[in-house]
Amino acid sequence: MKPMEPMDPTAPGDVPDPAATVREFWTRMQARDWAGLGALLADDLVVEWPVSAERIEGRADFVSVNAEYPEGWSIEVLRVVADGQTVVSEVQVPHETMGVHRAVSLWTVRDGRITGGREYWTALGSDPSPQWRARFVQPL
């Protein structure tokens, strides 16, 4: 039996599983493979960051925003869940000087390309628990 070859989400005619596309997105992001990352994105990609009230339009700007981010970070994929063309990912992103961030991203994947996303980024502990909840909750 011949071993399976790794899936190439950029191969013409090969429409991969949307969850696999998003997992590969994070792999290429971690590797700083900006050309490879761009190959997973639609030309007219739109990504919204509601927490900072920003919208990124187009593959080139999205790749540039990430490529120019100050170095010292890594990505740990915590989970990827898919329902058809909608994929949700949760990642942890520790940074040497900026602390640990988490992101929950809602992606739309069509024909092996990410066409849109909405990402909620936050620094761990940046939204302190109010005192009134103390008797009902446990710290993480």
CSV table of C-alpha atoms in Angstrom, one decimal:
chain,number,residue,atom,x,y,z
A,1,MET,CA,0.0,0.0,0.0
A,2,LYS,CA,1.4,3.4,-1.0
A,3,PRO,CA,1.6,6.0,1.8
A,4,MET,CA,-0.7,8.9,1.6
A,5,GLU,CA,0.9,12.1,0.4
A,6,PRO,CA,0.2,15.3,2.3
A,7,MET,CA,-2.7,17.3,1.0
A,8,ASP,CA,-1.7,20.5,-0.9
A,9,PRO,CA,-4.6,23.0,-0.5
A,10,THR,CA,-3.2,25.0,-3.4
A,11,ALA,CA,-3.2,22.2,-6.0
A,12,PRO,CA,-5.5,23.0,-8.9
A,13,GLY,CA,-8.7,20.9,-8.9
A,14,ASP,CA,-8.0,19.7,-5.4
A,15,VAL,CA,-10.7,21.1,-3.1
A,16,PRO,CA,-9.6,20.1,0.5
A,17,ASP,CA,-11.7,19.9,3.6
A,18,PRO,CA,-12.3,23.4,4.9
A,19,ALA,CA,-10.9,22.5,8.4
A,20,ALA,CA,-7.7,21.2,6.8
A,21,THR,CA,-7.3,24.5,4.9
A,22,VAL,CA,-7.6,26.4,8.2
A,23,ARG,CA,-5.1,24.1,10.0
A,24,GLU,CA,-2.7,24.7,7.1
A,25,PHE,CA,-3.3,28.4,7.4
A,26,TRP,CA,-2.0,28.3,11.0
A,27,THR,CA,0.9,26.0,10.0
A,28,ARG,CA,2.0,28.5,7.3
A,29,MET,CA,1.5,31.4,9.7
A,30,GLN,CA,3.8,29.8,12.3
A,31,ALA,CA,6.4,29.0,9.6
A,32,ARG,CA,6.3,32.7,8.4
A,33,ASP,CA,5.6,31.2,4.9
A,34,TRP,CA,4.0,34.4,3.6
A,35,ALA,CA,3.8,33.2,0.0
A,36,GLY,CA,2.3,29.9,1.1
A,37,LEU,CA,-0.2,31.7,3.4
A,38,GLY,CA,-1.2,34.0,0.6
A,39,ALA,CA,-1.9,30.9,-1.6
A,40,LEU,CA,-4.6,29.8,0.9
A,41,LEU,CA,-6.4,33.2,0.7
A,42,ALA,CA,-8.9,34.5,-1.9
A,43,ASP,CA,-7.8,37.7,-3.7
A,44,ASP,CA,-10.8,39.6,-2.3
A,45,LEU,CA,-10.4,38.2,1.2
A,46,VAL,CA,-12.1,40.4,3.9
A,47,VAL,CA,-11.1,39.9,7.6
A,48,GLU,CA,-12.7,41.9,10.4
A,49,TRP,CA,-11.1,42.5,13.9
A,50,PRO,CA,-14.1,43.8,15.9
A,51,VAL,CA,-12.1,44.2,19.1
A,52,SER,CA,-9.8,46.8,17.5
A,53,ALA,CA,-12.5,48.0,15.0
A,54,GLU,CA,-10.4,47.2,12.0
A,55,ARG,CA,-11.2,45.6,8.6
A,56,ILE,CA,-8.6,44.2,6.3
A,57,GLU,CA,-9.5,44.0,2.6
A,58,GLY,CA,-7.5,41.9,0.2
A,59,ARG,CA,-5.0,39.1,0.4
A,60,ALA,CA,-1.9,41.4,0.1
A,61,ASP,CA,-2.9,43.6,3.0
A,62,PHE,CA,-3.8,40.6,5.3
A,63,VAL,CA,-0.5,38.9,4.6
A,64,SER,CA,1.4,42.2,5.1
A,65,VAL,CA,-0.3,42.9,8.4
A,66,ASN,CA,0.8,39.5,9.7
A,67,ALA,CA,4.3,39.6,8.1
A,68,GLU,CA,5.0,43.0,9.7
A,69,TYR,CA,3.9,42.1,13.2
A,70,PRO,CA,6.8,42.4,15.7
A,71,GLU,CA,8.7,39.1,15.9
A,72,GLY,CA,8.8,37.0,19.1
A,73,TRP,CA,5.6,35.1,18.7
A,74,SER,CA,4.5,31.5,18.2
A,75,ILE,CA,1.2,29.9,17.5
A,76,GLU,CA,-0.4,26.9,19.3
A,77,VAL,CA,-3.6,25.7,17.7
A,78,LEU,CA,-6.0,24.7,20.5
A,79,ARG,CA,-9.0,23.6,18.3
A,80,VAL,CA,-10.5,23.7,14.9
A,81,VAL,CA,-14.2,23.0,14.4
A,82,ALA,CA,-15.9,23.0,11.0
A,83,ASP,CA,-19.5,23.0,9.8
A,84,GLY,CA,-19.6,23.0,6.0
A,85,GLN,CA,-17.7,26.1,4.7
A,86,THR,CA,-17.6,27.7,8.2
A,87,VAL,CA,-14.5,26.9,10.3
A,88,VAL,CA,-13.8,28.1,13.8
A,89,SER,CA,-10.3,28.1,15.2
A,90,GLU,CA,-8.9,28.9,18.6
A,91,VAL,CA,-5.2,29.7,18.9
A,92,GLN,CA,-2.9,30.8,21.7
A,93,VAL,CA,-0.2,33.2,20.7
A,94,PRO,CA,2.6,33.8,23.3
A,95,HIS,CA,4.9,36.7,22.5
A,96,GLU,CA,8.3,37.2,24.1
A,97,THR,CA,7.5,40.8,25.2
A,98,MET,CA,3.7,41.3,24.7
A,99,GLY,CA,2.5,38.4,26.7
A,100,VAL,CA,0.0,35.7,25.8
A,101,HIS,CA,-2.9,36.4,23.4
A,102,ARG,CA,-5.8,34.2,22.4
A,103,ALA,CA,-7.8,34.4,19.2
A,104,VAL,CA,-11.1,32.9,18.1
A,105,SER,CA,-11.5,33.1,14.4
A,106,LEU,CA,-14.5,32.4,12.3
A,107,TRP,CA,-13.5,31.6,8.7
A,108,THR,CA,-15.4,31.0,5.5
A,109,VAL,CA,-13.6,28.6,3.2
A,110,ARG,CA,-14.7,28.1,-0.4
A,111,ASP,CA,-12.9,25.9,-3.0
A,112,GLY,CA,-9.9,25.5,-0.8
A,113,ARG,CA,-9.4,29.3,-0.2
A,114,ILE,CA,-10.3,31.4,2.8
A,115,THR,CA,-12.6,34.1,1.6
A,116,GLY,CA,-13.5,35.8,4.8
A,117,GLY,CA,-13.0,35.9,8.5
A,118,ARG,CA,-13.8,37.6,11.8
A,119,GLU,CA,-11.2,37.3,14.5
A,120,TYR,CA,-11.5,38.1,18.2
A,121,TRP,CA,-8.1,38.7,19.6
A,122,THR,CA,-7.5,39.4,23.3
A,123,ALA,CA,-4.6,39.3,25.8
A,124,LEU,CA,-5.1,36.8,28.6
A,125,GLY,CA,-6.3,38.6,31.7
A,126,SER,CA,-7.0,41.9,29.9
A,127,ASP,CA,-10.7,41.9,30.9
A,128,PRO,CA,-10.6,41.4,34.7
A,129,SER,CA,-13.5,39.6,36.3
A,130,PRO,CA,-15.7,42.0,38.3
A,131,GLN,CA,-15.8,41.5,42.0
A,132,TRP,CA,-19.5,40.7,42.1
A,133,ARG,CA,-18.8,37.4,40.2
A,134,ALA,CA,-16.0,36.2,42.5
A,135,ARG,CA,-18.3,33.9,44.5
A,136,PHE,CA,-19.5,32.2,41.2
A,137,VAL,CA,-16.2,31.7,39.2
A,138,GLN,CA,-12.8,30.2,39.4
A,139,PRO,CA,-9.6,31.7,38.0
A,140,LEU,CA,-8.1,30.0,34.9
